[in-house]
Coordinates of C-alpha atoms in Angstrom, one line a residue:
X1118 CA 50.6 -60.4 142.8
X1119 CA 48.8 -62.8 140.4
X1120 CA 50.4 -64.7 137.7
X1121 CA 50.6 -63.2 134.2
X1122 CA 49.4 -66.2 131.9
X1123 CA 50.5 -66.3 128.3
X1124 CA 47.8 -67.8 126.1
X1125 CA 49.1 -68.9 122.8
X1126 CA 46.8 -69.7 119.8
X1127 CA 44.5 -67.0 121.1
X1128 CA 42.4 -66.9 117.9
X1129 CA 41.9 -70.6 117.9
X1130 CA 39.1 -72.7 119.3
X1131 CA 40.5 -73.2 122.7
X1132 CA 42.9 -70.3 123.1
X1133 CA 40.2 -67.7 122.8
X1134 CA 38.1 -69.4 125.5
X1135 CA 41.0 -70.0 127.8
X1136 CA 41.9 -66.3 127.6
X1137 CA 38.3 -65.3 128.3
X1138 CA 37.9 -67.9 131.2
X1139 CA 41.1 -66.7 132.9
X1140 CA 39.9 -63.0 132.7
X1141 CA 36.5 -63.8 134.2
X1142 CA 38.6 -65.3 137.2
X1143 CA 40.6 -62.1 137.5
X1144 CA 43.8 -63.7 136.2
X1145 CA 46.0 -61.3 134.0
X1146 CA 46.3 -62.6 130.5
X1147 CA 48.5 -62.0 127.5
X1148 CA 46.7 -63.5 124.6
X1149 CA 48.8 -63.9 121.5
X1150 CA 48.8 -65.2 117.9
X1151 CA 50.3 -64.2 114.5
X1152 CA 47.9 -61.3 114.2
X1153 CA 48.2 -59.8 117.8
X1154 CA 50.3 -57.1 119.2
X1155 CA 52.7 -58.4 120.6
X1156 CA 52.8 -61.0 117.9
X1157 CA 53.6 -64.7 118.4
X1158 CA 54.7 -66.8 115.5
X1159 CA 56.1 -70.3 115.7
X1160 CA 58.1 -69.7 112.6
X1161 CA 59.7 -66.5 114.0
X1162 CA 61.6 -67.1 117.2
X1163 CA 62.2 -63.3 117.4
X1164 CA 58.6 -62.9 118.6
X1165 CA 59.0 -65.4 121.5
X1166 CA 61.0 -63.3 124.1
X1167 CA 58.7 -60.2 124.0
X1168 CA 55.5 -62.3 124.7
X1169 CA 57.3 -64.2 127.5
X1170 CA 58.5 -61.1 129.4
X1171 CA 57.0 -61.1 132.9
X1172 CA 55.0 -64.3 132.2
X1173 CA 54.9 -67.0 134.9
X1174 CA 52.4 -69.4 133.3
X1175 CA 51.7 -70.5 129.8
X1176 CA 48.8 -72.2 127.8
X1177 CA 50.7 -73.7 124.8
X1178 CA 49.1 -74.6 121.5
X1179 CA 51.2 -75.8 118.7
X1180 CA 50.1 -75.7 115.0
X1181 CA 48.1 -78.9 114.1
X1182 CA 50.3 -79.6 111.0
X1183 CA 51.8 -83.0 110.2
X1184 CA 55.2 -81.4 109.3
X1185 CA 55.4 -79.1 112.3
X1186 CA 59.0 -79.2 113.7
X1187 CA 58.7 -80.3 117.3
X1188 CA 62.2 -79.1 118.1
X1189 CA 60.5 -75.6 118.1
X1190 CA 58.7 -76.8 121.3
X1191 CA 62.1 -77.6 122.9
X1192 CA 63.5 -74.2 121.9
X1193 CA 60.4 -72.4 123.2
X1194 CA 60.5 -74.2 126.5
X1195 CA 64.1 -73.2 127.0
X1196 CA 63.1 -69.6 126.5
X1197 CA 60.2 -69.8 128.7
X1198 CA 62.2 -71.3 131.7
X1199 CA 64.9 -68.7 131.2
X1200 CA 62.1 -66.0 131.2
X1201 CA 60.8 -67.3 134.6
X1202 CA 57.9 -69.4 133.5
X1203 CA 57.1 -72.0 136.3
X1204 CA 53.8 -73.5 135.1
X1205 CA 52.6 -74.7 131.7
X1206 CA 49.6 -76.5 130.2
X1207 CA 50.2 -78.1 126.8
X1208 CA 47.2 -78.9 124.5
X1209 CA 48.1 -82.2 123.0
X1210 CA 45.7 -84.8 121.5
X1211 CA 44.2 -88.3 122.1
X1212 CA 46.5 -89.9 119.5
X1213 CA 49.4 -89.4 122.0
X1214 CA 48.1 -92.3 124.1
X1215 CA 48.5 -94.8 121.1
X1216 CA 51.7 -93.5 119.7
X1217 CA 50.7 -90.9 117.2
X1218 CA 54.1 -89.5 116.2
X1219 CA 52.9 -85.9 115.4
X1220 CA 51.3 -85.4 118.7
X1221 CA 53.9 -87.4 120.8
X1222 CA 56.7 -85.2 119.2
X1223 CA 55.2 -82.1 120.9
X1224 CA 54.9 -83.7 124.3
X1225 CA 58.4 -85.3 124.4
X1226 CA 60.4 -82.0 125.0
X1227 CA 58.0 -81.1 127.9
X1228 CA 58.3 -84.6 129.4
X1229 CA 62.0 -84.4 129.4
X1230 CA 61.8 -81.5 132.0
X1231 CA 61.4 -82.3 135.8
X1232 CA 58.0 -81.1 137.0
X1233 CA 59.7 -79.6 140.0
X1234 CA 61.7 -77.3 137.7
X1235 CA 58.6 -76.6 135.5
X1236 CA 55.1 -77.6 136.6
X1237 CA 53.8 -78.9 133.4
X1238 CA 50.6 -80.5 132.5
X1239 CA 49.4 -82.2 129.3
X1240 CA 45.8 -82.3 128.1
X1241 CA 44.8 -85.0 125.7
X1242 CA 41.5 -84.2 124.4
X1243 CA 39.3 -86.6 122.3
X1244 CA 38.0 -85.5 118.9
X1245 CA 36.5 -82.0 119.0
X1246 CA 32.8 -81.9 118.8
X1247 CA 33.1 -78.4 117.1
X1248 CA 35.2 -80.0 114.3
X1249 CA 32.4 -82.2 113.1
X1250 CA 30.4 -79.6 111.1
X1251 CA 33.6 -78.0 109.6
X1252 CA 35.0 -81.3 108.4
X1253 CA 31.7 -82.5 107.0
X1254 CA 30.5 -79.5 105.0
X1255 CA 28.7 -81.6 102.3
X1256 CA 27.2 -84.1 104.7
X1257 CA 23.6 -83.5 103.6
X1258 CA 24.4 -83.5 100.0
X1259 CA 26.3 -86.7 100.2
X1260 CA 23.7 -88.4 102.3
X1261 CA 26.4 -89.2 104.9
X1262 CA 30.1 -90.1 104.6
X1263 CA 32.4 -92.8 103.4
X1264 CA 35.4 -93.6 105.6
X1265 CA 38.0 -96.5 106.1
X1266 CA 36.6 -97.0 109.7
X1267 CA 35.3 -100.7 109.3
X1268 CA 31.9 -102.1 108.8
X1269 CA 28.7 -100.1 109.7
X1270 CA 27.8 -98.8 112.1
X1271 CA 31.4 -97.7 112.4
X1272 CA 33.7 -97.4 115.5
X1273 CA 32.7 -95.4 118.6
X1274 CA 34.1 -91.9 119.4
X1275 CA 33.6 -89.8 122.6
X1276 CA 33.5 -86.3 121.1
X1277 CA 34.6 -83.6 123.5
X1278 CA 33.3 -80.0 123.5
X1279 CA 36.1 -77.5 123.2
X1280 CA 34.5 -75.5 125.9
X1281 CA 35.1 -78.3 128.4
X1282 CA 38.9 -78.4 127.2
X1283 CA 39.1 -74.7 127.9
X1284 CA 37.5 -75.0 131.2
X1285 CA 39.9 -77.6 132.3
X1286 CA 42.8 -75.5 131.2
X1287 CA 41.5 -72.5 133.1
X1288 CA 41.0 -74.5 136.2
X1289 CA 44.5 -75.8 136.2
X1290 CA 46.0 -72.4 135.4
X1291 CA 43.9 -70.3 137.8
X1292 CA 44.2 -72.6 140.7
X1293 CA 47.9 -73.3 140.5
X1294 CA 47.3 -76.5 142.5
X1295 CA 50.5 -78.4 142.9
X1296 CA 48.8 -81.8 142.2
X1297 CA 48.4 -80.9 138.4
X1298 CA 52.2 -80.9 138.0
X1299 CA 53.4 -83.8 135.8
X1300 CA 50.0 -85.1 135.1
X1301 CA 48.3 -86.0 131.8
X1302 CA 44.6 -85.6 131.6
X1303 CA 42.4 -87.3 129.2
X1304 CA 39.4 -85.3 128.2
X1305 CA 36.5 -87.4 126.7
X1306 CA 32.9 -86.6 126.1
X1307 CA 30.1 -88.2 128.2
X1308 CA 29.3 -91.0 125.6
X1309 CA 31.0 -92.9 122.8
X1310 CA 28.8 -92.9 119.6
X1311 CA 29.3 -95.1 116.5
X1312 CA 29.6 -93.3 113.2
X1313 CA 26.0 -94.2 112.3
X1314 CA 24.8 -92.9 115.6
X1315 CA 26.5 -89.6 115.0
X1316 CA 25.0 -89.3 111.7
X1317 CA 21.6 -90.0 113.1
X1318 CA 21.9 -87.1 115.5
X1319 CA 22.5 -84.8 112.6
X1320 CA 19.8 -86.4 110.3
X1321 CA 17.3 -86.1 113.2
X1322 CA 17.9 -82.4 113.4
X1323 CA 18.0 -81.7 109.7
X1324 CA 15.4 -84.1 108.3
X1325 CA 17.9 -85.7 106.0
X1326 CA 18.6 -89.4 106.3
X1327 CA 22.4 -90.0 106.6
X1328 CA 24.4 -93.2 106.3
X1329 CA 27.9 -94.3 107.1
X1330 CA 29.5 -96.4 104.5
X1331 CA 32.8 -98.2 104.6
X1332 CA 35.6 -97.8 102.0
X1333 CA 39.0 -99.2 101.9
X1334 CA 42.1 -97.3 103.1
X1335 CA 43.3 -97.3 99.5
X1336 CA 40.1 -95.8 98.1
X1337 CA 39.9 -93.2 100.8
X1338 CA 43.6 -92.1 100.2
X1339 CA 43.2 -92.0 96.4
X1340 CA 40.1 -89.7 96.8
X1341 CA 41.9 -87.6 99.3
X1342 CA 45.0 -87.1 97.1
X1343 CA 42.6 -86.3 94.1
X1344 CA 41.0 -83.6 96.2
X1345 CA 44.4 -82.0 96.8
X1346 CA 45.2 -83.3 100.2
X1347 CA 48.9 -83.4 100.8
X1348 CA 50.6 -86.8 101.6
X1349 CA 51.4 -85.7 105.1
X1350 CA 47.7 -85.0 105.9
X1351 CA 46.6 -88.4 104.1
X1352 CA 49.1 -90.3 106.3
X1353 CA 47.8 -88.6 109.5
X1354 CA 44.2 -89.2 108.4
X1355 CA 44.8 -92.9 107.8
X1356 CA 46.5 -93.1 111.3
X1357 CA 43.7 -91.5 112.9
X1358 CA 41.2 -93.8 111.1
X1359 CA 43.1 -96.8 112.3
X1360 CA 43.1 -95.6 115.8
X1361 CA 39.2 -95.2 115.6
X1362 CA 39.0 -98.8 114.2
X1363 CA 40.9 -100.0 117.3
X1364 CA 38.6 -98.2 119.6
X1365 CA 41.3 -95.7 120.7
X1366 CA 38.8 -92.8 120.7
X1367 CA 36.0 -94.7 122.5
X1368 CA 37.4 -94.3 126.0
X1369 CA 35.2 -92.6 128.7
X1370 CA 37.6 -91.3 131.4
X1371 CA 36.3 -89.1 134.2
X1372 CA 38.9 -86.4 134.2
X1373 CA 36.5 -83.7 133.2
X1374 CA 34.2 -84.7 135.9
X1375 CA 36.9 -84.8 138.6
X1376 CA 38.4 -81.5 137.6
X1377 CA 35.3 -79.5 137.0
X1378 CA 32.8 -81.2 139.2
X1379 CA 30.2 -81.6 136.6
X1380 CA 29.4 -83.7 133.5
X1381 CA 31.0 -83.0 130.1
X1382 CA 28.9 -81.3 127.5
X1383 CA 27.4 -83.8 125.0
X1384 CA 27.7 -84.0 121.3
X1385 CA 24.0 -84.1 121.0
X1386 CA 23.8 -80.8 122.9
X1387 CA 26.5 -79.2 120.7
X1388 CA 24.7 -80.3 117.6
X1389 CA 21.4 -78.6 118.7
X1390 CA 23.4 -75.3 118.8
X1391 CA 25.3 -76.0 115.5
X1392 CA 22.2 -76.8 113.5
X1393 CA 20.3 -73.8 115.0
X1394 CA 23.3 -71.6 114.0
X1395 CA 23.1 -72.8 110.3
X1396 CA 25.5 -75.7 110.1
X1397 CA 24.5 -77.8 107.0
X1398 CA 21.9 -75.3 106.0
X1399 CA 20.2 -76.4 102.7
X1400 CA 19.8 -73.9 99.9

């Protein structure tokens, strides 16, 4: 009998794709989120046992919030193991590699478990390509962006397409290959682009010249707070910016190639789709 795979964050960028990909491969799926039936809510542990019933594998997504209580991950893992879960894939993030506390805190409860008891795998994807339009809605009107990333042309980032992240998770969960147990995979795009090169890709597709400009950390933080960004998010944004300046997001590892047997999707290809779909449409 096939595994029943629990996919959390089923309404999110990767969860919806993981659920669809598993179903395409004939794997039974229970896709859950706050709005599903059964419902799954990190803030309501009473929803956990019903979604875990009969499940043997889990795709685990945690809220990307700076104040998320990572002790909830530990408690969920205890429930999952008691329910009979034997395999789990955790969606983590690139900042875990250089000590990013919010991300590492989510990994630590899993790493404390012997992989012979629970065959866990951690995915550390680079910056999501799909987040770029959403985080830069006024890009054309602003003529680019101002960030505390160092002098122009800015640091390099190997943006990864969320579809590749989902394909990797599906491959691991569907194959149940033992070599994935206790492994951490780094999911990078096929090229590392500077801030200016990224803006040039958008500018070339929209006909609007765009420029990266450096600002100080203090100036960026002041503007963010004035815009209503909470202190936790400001601190996390500054930590991410510092990581970019150090080159932490410029790595080009081959885990996607090895796991999927193909090249990762490029940011350029994704931006073709995004602009055609109306991203940054001018009035």
